[in-house]
mmCIF file of C-alpha atoms and ligand atoms in Angstrom:
data_model
loop_
_atom_site.group_PDB
_atom_site.id
_atom_site.type_symbol
_atom_site.label_atom_id
_atom_site.label_comp_id
_atom_site.label_asym_id
_atom_site.label_seq_id
_atom_site.Cartn_x
_atom_site.Cartn_y
_atom_site.Cartn_z
ATOM 1 C CA MET A 1004 -6.352 1.541 -17.553
ATOM 2 C CA ILE A 1005 -2.570 1.617 -16.873
ATOM 3 C CA ILE A 1006 -1.331 0.974 -12.791
ATOM 4 C CA GLY A 1007 2.169 2.496 -11.853
ATOM 5 C CA ILE A 1008 4.394 0.942 -8.948
ATOM 6 C CA LEU A 1009 6.404 3.091 -7.427
ATOM 7 C CA ALA A 1010 9.994 1.304 -8.027
ATOM 8 C CA LEU A 1011 12.662 3.169 -6.024
ATOM 9 C CA GLN A 1012 13.357 0.827 -3.484
ATOM 10 C CA GLY A 1013 11.426 -2.808 -2.096
ATOM 11 C CA ASP A 1014 9.894 -5.253 -3.507
ATOM 12 C CA TYR A 1015 7.957 -3.845 -6.529
ATOM 13 C CA SER A 1016 8.141 -6.738 -8.680
ATOM 14 C CA LEU A 1017 6.683 -9.143 -7.648
ATOM 15 C CA HIS A 1018 3.637 -6.889 -7.944
ATOM 16 C CA ALA A 1019 4.817 -6.577 -11.479
ATOM 17 C CA LYS A 1020 4.051 -10.222 -11.873
ATOM 18 C CA ILE A 1021 1.098 -10.226 -10.376
ATOM 19 C CA LEU A 1022 -0.829 -7.887 -12.336
ATOM 20 C CA ASP A 1023 1.091 -9.461 -15.574
ATOM 21 C CA ASN A 1024 -0.481 -12.716 -14.179
ATOM 22 C CA TYR A 1025 -4.110 -11.183 -14.646
ATOM 23 C CA ASN A 1026 -3.344 -8.813 -17.941
ATOM 24 C CA VAL A 1027 -3.047 -5.595 -15.963
ATOM 25 C CA ASN A 1028 -1.261 -3.115 -18.046
ATOM 26 C CA ASN A 1029 1.394 -1.922 -15.271
ATOM 27 C CA ILE A 1030 5.187 0.647 -15.887
ATOM 28 C CA LEU A 1031 7.284 0.749 -13.231
ATOM 29 C CA ILE A 1032 7.696 4.289 -12.273
ATOM 30 C CA LYS A 1033 11.027 5.546 -11.840
ATOM 31 C CA LYS A 1034 10.135 9.397 -12.142
ATOM 32 C CA PRO A 1035 7.826 12.466 -10.756
ATOM 33 C CA SER A 1036 6.966 12.819 -15.064
ATOM 34 C CA GLU A 1037 6.240 9.330 -15.090
ATOM 35 C CA LEU A 1038 2.780 9.811 -13.085
ATOM 36 C CA SER A 1039 0.935 11.604 -15.776
ATOM 37 C CA HIS A 1040 1.102 7.876 -17.049
ATOM 38 C CA ILE A 1041 -1.324 5.999 -15.275
ATOM 39 C CA ASP A 1042 -4.843 6.414 -13.061
ATOM 40 C CA GLY A 1043 -3.240 4.451 -10.067
ATOM 41 C CA LEU A 1044 -0.473 3.532 -8.205
ATOM 42 C CA ILE A 1045 0.917 0.998 -5.702
ATOM 43 C CA ILE A 1046 3.813 2.065 -2.854
ATOM 44 C CA PRO A 1047 4.994 -1.063 -2.607
ATOM 45 C CA GLY A 1048 6.487 -2.971 0.909
ATOM 46 C CA GLY A 1049 10.004 -2.102 1.643
ATOM 47 C CA GLU A 1050 11.803 0.192 4.230
ATOM 48 C CA SER A 1051 9.926 3.476 4.062
ATOM 49 C CA THR A 1052 13.053 5.181 5.765
ATOM 50 C CA VAL A 1053 14.542 4.595 2.304
ATOM 51 C CA ILE A 1054 11.166 5.166 0.289
ATOM 52 C CA LEU A 1055 10.869 8.605 1.492
ATOM 53 C CA LYS A 1056 14.730 9.657 1.079
ATOM 54 C CA LEU A 1057 14.472 8.006 -2.733
ATOM 55 C CA LEU A 1058 11.153 10.336 -2.858
ATOM 56 C CA ASP A 1059 12.498 13.772 -1.588
ATOM 57 C CA LYS A 1060 15.812 12.727 -4.089
ATOM 58 C CA PHE A 1061 14.302 12.266 -6.468
ATOM 59 C CA ASN A 1062 11.561 15.482 -5.933
ATOM 60 C CA PHE A 1063 8.476 13.253 -5.681
ATOM 61 C CA ASN A 1064 7.278 15.275 -3.294
ATOM 62 C CA GLU A 1065 5.062 17.706 -5.570
ATOM 63 C CA GLY A 1066 4.123 15.645 -7.695
ATOM 64 C CA LEU A 1067 2.865 12.966 -5.935
ATOM 65 C CA ARG A 1068 1.326 15.450 -3.992
ATOM 66 C CA ASP A 1069 -0.592 15.877 -6.761
ATOM 67 C CA PHE A 1070 -1.512 12.943 -7.794
ATOM 68 C CA SER A 1071 -2.910 12.154 -4.668
ATOM 69 C CA ASN A 1072 -5.759 14.056 -4.320
ATOM 70 C CA LYS A 1073 -7.161 13.326 -7.965
ATOM 71 C CA LYS A 1074 -6.066 9.564 -8.186
ATOM 72 C CA HIS A 1075 -5.824 6.435 -6.704
ATOM 73 C CA ILE A 1076 -2.794 5.096 -4.606
ATOM 74 C CA TYR A 1077 -2.387 1.790 -2.666
ATOM 75 C CA GLY A 1078 0.421 1.007 -0.235
ATOM 76 C CA THR A 1079 1.514 -1.799 1.292
ATOM 77 C CA CYS A 1080 3.505 -2.267 4.488
ATOM 78 C CA ALA A 1081 5.831 0.580 3.887
ATOM 79 C CA GLY A 1082 3.926 1.857 1.505
ATOM 80 C CA ALA A 1083 1.819 2.412 3.795
ATOM 81 C CA ILE A 1084 3.966 4.059 6.917
ATOM 82 C CA VAL A 1085 4.901 6.917 3.493
ATOM 83 C CA MET A 1086 0.682 7.642 3.085
ATOM 84 C CA SER A 1087 0.140 7.771 6.529
ATOM 85 C CA HIS A 1088 1.436 9.870 9.949
ATOM 86 C CA CYS A 1089 3.936 7.473 11.486
ATOM 87 C CA THR A 1090 4.874 8.537 14.727
ATOM 88 C CA ASP A 1091 8.817 7.744 14.175
ATOM 89 C CA ASP A 1092 9.709 11.927 15.481
ATOM 90 C CA ASN A 1093 12.016 11.658 12.594
ATOM 91 C CA LEU A 1094 10.155 9.940 9.647
ATOM 92 C CA LYS A 1095 8.429 12.226 7.518
ATOM 93 C CA THR A 1096 5.566 10.556 6.116
ATOM 94 C CA LEU A 1097 3.016 11.983 3.292
ATOM 95 C CA ASN A 1098 0.119 11.886 5.451
ATOM 96 C CA PHE A 1099 -2.481 10.836 1.752
ATOM 97 C CA ILE A 1100 -4.617 8.482 4.695
ATOM 98 C CA ASN A 1101 -6.352 9.946 7.837
ATOM 99 C CA ILE A 1102 -4.034 6.918 9.431
ATOM 100 C CA LYS A 1103 -1.220 6.959 12.229
ATOM 101 C CA SER A 1104 1.421 4.226 11.957
ATOM 102 C CA PHE A 1105 3.639 2.517 14.191
ATOM 103 C CA ARG A 1106 6.601 1.166 12.838
ATOM 104 C CA ASN A 1107 7.555 -2.819 13.229
ATOM 105 C CA PHE A 1108 4.342 -3.728 15.076
ATOM 106 C CA TRP A 1109 4.240 -6.693 13.930
ATOM 107 C CA GLY A 1110 7.681 -7.856 14.932
ATOM 108 C CA ARG A 1111 10.840 -8.123 13.246
ATOM 109 C CA GLN A 1112 12.049 -10.368 10.244
ATOM 110 C CA ILE A 1113 12.424 -13.172 12.225
ATOM 111 C CA ASN A 1114 8.601 -12.954 13.630
ATOM 112 C CA SER A 1115 7.307 -12.806 9.984
ATOM 113 C CA PHE A 1116 4.343 -14.935 9.375
ATOM 114 C CA THR A 1117 1.316 -15.599 6.767
ATOM 115 C CA ASP A 1118 -2.366 -16.384 8.055
ATOM 116 C CA ASN A 1119 -5.637 -16.085 6.862
ATOM 117 C CA ILE A 1120 -7.348 -12.965 6.678
ATOM 118 C CA LYS A 1121 -11.376 -12.300 6.107
ATOM 119 C CA LEU A 1122 -11.920 -9.914 3.995
ATOM 120 C CA THR A 1123 -15.254 -7.869 4.111
ATOM 121 C CA PHE A 1124 -16.051 -7.960 0.728
ATOM 122 C CA VAL A 1125 -15.598 -11.427 -0.307
ATOM 123 C CA ASN A 1126 -16.074 -14.938 1.178
ATOM 124 C CA LYS A 1127 -13.030 -16.827 1.081
ATOM 125 C CA PRO A 1128 -9.997 -16.565 3.479
ATOM 126 C CA PHE A 1129 -7.075 -14.423 2.506
ATOM 127 C CA ASN A 1130 -3.392 -15.340 3.540
ATOM 128 C CA ALA A 1131 -1.609 -12.544 4.313
ATOM 129 C CA HIS A 1132 1.753 -12.079 4.760
ATOM 130 C CA PHE A 1133 3.259 -9.902 7.468
ATOM 131 C CA ILE A 1134 7.283 -9.018 7.477
ATOM 132 C CA ARG A 1135 8.029 -6.083 9.510
ATOM 133 C CA ALA A 1136 4.477 -4.862 9.750
ATOM 134 C CA PRO A 1137 3.134 -1.656 10.780
ATOM 135 C CA LYS A 1138 -0.114 -1.492 12.774
ATOM 136 C CA LEU A 1139 -2.343 1.476 11.087
ATOM 137 C CA LEU A 1140 -4.800 3.059 13.821
ATOM 138 C CA CYS A 1141 -7.586 4.660 12.509
ATOM 139 C CA GLN A 1142 -7.776 8.526 13.661
ATOM 140 C CA GLY A 1143 -10.589 9.403 10.585
ATOM 141 C CA SER A 1144 -14.659 8.282 10.221
ATOM 142 C CA GLU A 1145 -14.078 8.569 6.649
ATOM 143 C CA LEU A 1146 -12.139 5.417 6.838
ATOM 144 C CA GLU A 1147 -13.806 1.589 6.225
ATOM 145 C CA VAL A 1148 -11.677 -1.226 7.767
ATOM 146 C CA LEU A 1149 -11.765 -4.124 5.213
ATOM 147 C CA ALA A 1150 -10.124 -6.221 7.572
ATOM 148 C CA ILE A 1151 -9.474 -6.674 10.959
ATOM 149 C CA TYR A 1152 -7.005 -9.093 12.124
ATOM 150 C CA LYS A 1153 -6.274 -9.885 15.611
ATOM 151 C CA ASN A 1154 -8.159 -6.788 17.329
ATOM 152 C CA GLU A 1155 -5.951 -4.838 14.480
ATOM 153 C CA SER A 1156 -7.199 -3.025 11.284
ATOM 154 C CA VAL A 1157 -4.883 -3.921 8.688
ATOM 155 C CA LEU A 1158 -6.718 -2.883 5.472
ATOM 156 C CA ILE A 1159 -8.160 0.537 5.468
ATOM 157 C CA ARG A 1160 -10.054 2.289 2.444
ATOM 158 C CA ASN A 1161 -10.887 5.559 2.681
ATOM 159 C CA GLU A 1162 -12.651 7.165 -0.689
ATOM 160 C CA LYS A 1163 -9.410 7.146 -2.945
ATOM 161 C CA HIS A 1164 -6.666 5.385 -0.993
ATOM 162 C CA LEU A 1165 -6.175 1.612 -0.022
ATOM 163 C CA VAL A 1166 -2.917 0.270 2.555
ATOM 164 C CA SER A 1167 -2.997 -2.702 4.230
ATOM 165 C CA SER A 1168 -0.274 -3.891 6.438
ATOM 166 C CA PHE A 1169 0.579 -7.132 4.990
ATOM 167 C CA HIS A 1170 1.893 -7.420 1.682
ATOM 168 C CA PRO A 1171 -0.205 -9.824 -0.822
ATOM 169 C CA GLU A 1172 1.905 -9.451 -3.870
ATOM 170 C CA MET A 1173 3.554 -12.289 -2.172
ATOM 171 C CA THR A 1174 0.234 -14.440 -2.674
ATOM 172 C CA ASN A 1175 -1.868 -15.784 -6.256
ATOM 173 C CA ASP A 1176 -4.407 -14.462 -5.299
ATOM 174 C CA PHE A 1177 -5.427 -11.875 -7.401
ATOM 175 C CA THR A 1178 -8.574 -10.491 -4.270
ATOM 176 C CA ILE A 1179 -6.720 -7.678 -3.030
ATOM 177 C CA HIS A 1180 -5.472 -5.709 -6.344
ATOM 178 C CA GLU A 1181 -8.674 -6.738 -8.103
ATOM 179 C CA TYR A 1182 -9.942 -4.540 -5.302
ATOM 180 C CA PHE A 1183 -7.868 -1.664 -5.257
ATOM 181 C CA ILE A 1184 -9.057 -1.501 -9.793
ATOM 182 C CA SER A 1185 -12.663 -1.454 -8.425
ATOM 183 C CA MET A 1186 -11.815 1.546 -7.125
ATOM 184 C CA ILE A 1187 -9.489 3.071 -9.129
ATOM 185 C CA LYS A 1188 -12.860 2.054 -12.221
ATOM 186 C CA ASN A 1189 -15.155 3.852 -9.647
ATOM 187 C CA GLU A 1190 -17.494 0.504 -8.382
ATOM 188 C CA ILE A 1191 -16.827 0.108 -4.877
HETATM 189 N N1 LIG B 2572 9.205 -2.125 8.913
HETATM 190 C C1 LIG B 2572 9.211 -1.701 7.756
HETATM 191 C C2 LIG B 2572 9.048 0.402 7.151
HETATM 192 O O1 LIG B 2572 9.158 0.141 8.322
HETATM 193 C C3 LIG B 2572 8.383 -2.287 7.007
HETATM 194 C C4 LIG B 2572 8.578 -3.506 6.672
HETATM 195 C C5 LIG B 2572 7.347 -4.221 5.089
HETATM 196 O O2 LIG B 2572 7.788 -3.057 4.303
HETATM 197 N N2 LIG B 2572 7.444 -5.240 5.041
HETATM 198 O O3 LIG B 2572 9.676 0.149 6.599
#
């Protein structure tokens, strides 16, 4: 199994580092043709406006839509915005998951924070990093909320895809990456 990490902008290298630490094969994805080599894709946090521009510039859109129909994608923070339907009128997001996103809901860079959140699928707290994080509003009954923090859904999945408003790659805790890998292996 190989995990791809979209490497156009954002903190893709930290995802590679945590996957390396846990001996998970991973490659950085810079061209649409590389999507055919992978079983699942991570779209990292960063700046959703820039990631969307670069996806367009490098002609990812059709290949990525195709990929999203067959395989698994995990979007973190900006990546979650990219995968959702964003309330910013001028932002053409990809709508891979039935979620409405509101950018910078949790405050500006200066308001970044970490806190322990409770996940539905394990019995230990996860230290989540929120950096200009979006609000993620579920729009469909097919969605499963895997973590709620201060009354907001912060980790959500549908059958194939996973999104979080926080950055799991900024810790050494592999729990959420491991969950995504189990989704790919069809174990959960
Ligand atoms: N607020 C950023 C955006 O709208 C996301 C920030 C992040 O990924 N940490 O793209």
